[in-house]
Amino acid sequence: MGQHTHSHHEHTGPDLVAEAARALVAGGEQWTSMREAVFAELARHERPVSAYDIADNLSAARGKRVAPNSVYRILDLFVSNNLAMRVESANAYLANTHPGCAHDCIFLVCDECGEAAHVDDEEVSRAVRAIAAARSFRAERPVLEIRGLCKACA
């Protein structure tokens, strides 16, 4: 399978949060303290995390309730600006470690441990988009999820 031909600088920790802020502002949006808190909480997880888990963790850290609906709105903004990816079948999110880079979401999702490995594969992306185009359908945000068992759980 063909992997992405362009290179990604994988950001982590504070550098990832700073890069997400830069990408969001470059996209014409504001980087607020709440958006920063939601992104930082999302980014600290290696596995997909739900909006409810993020809201609970932020509520505990701040000592006041953070509404899940507010977190959902922020996560939707992050997905539309390529700062986060949504694992549809789990209704959970992962931080995009190369914010602002637009590519299709291809996930290998483990049914045992919940790990979701993101795969960049231009051949698969082209094929999925070609199938849509052949049916006069404009693919906006293709998401492909393959459910099964990861190497550790198999």
mmCIF file of C-alpha atoms in Angstrom, residues 4-11 96-99 101-103 118 120 122:
data_model
loop_
_atom_site.group_PDB
_atom_site.id
_atom_site.type_symbol
_atom_site.label_atom_id
_atom_site.label_comp_id
_atom_site.label_asym_id
_atom_site.label_seq_id
_atom_site.Cartn_x
_atom_site.Cartn_y
_atom_site.Cartn_z
ATOM 1 C CA HIS A 4 1.595 9.484 2.046
ATOM 2 C CA THR A 5 4.373 10.871 -0.129
ATOM 3 C CA HIS A 6 4.594 14.122 1.828
ATOM 4 C CA SER A 7 6.240 14.092 5.209
ATOM 5 C CA HIS A 8 4.614 14.965 8.491
ATOM 6 C CA HIS A 9 6.311 16.505 11.447
ATOM 7 C CA GLU A 10 4.612 14.687 14.310
ATOM 8 C CA HIS A 11 4.049 17.191 17.106
ATOM 9 C CA ASN A 96 -4.205 15.117 14.824
ATOM 10 C CA THR A 97 -0.459 15.130 15.499
ATOM 11 C CA HIS A 98 0.096 17.166 12.357
ATOM 12 C CA PRO A 99 -2.621 19.833 12.744
ATOM 13 C CA CYS A 101 -2.817 18.729 7.349
ATOM 14 C CA ALA A 102 -5.859 17.557 5.427
ATOM 15 C CA HIS A 103 -6.097 13.866 4.677
ATOM 16 C CA HIS A 118 -4.490 6.123 12.159
ATOM 17 C CA ASP A 120 -2.171 7.591 5.951
ATOM 18 C CA GLU A 122 -2.931 7.788 -0.547
#
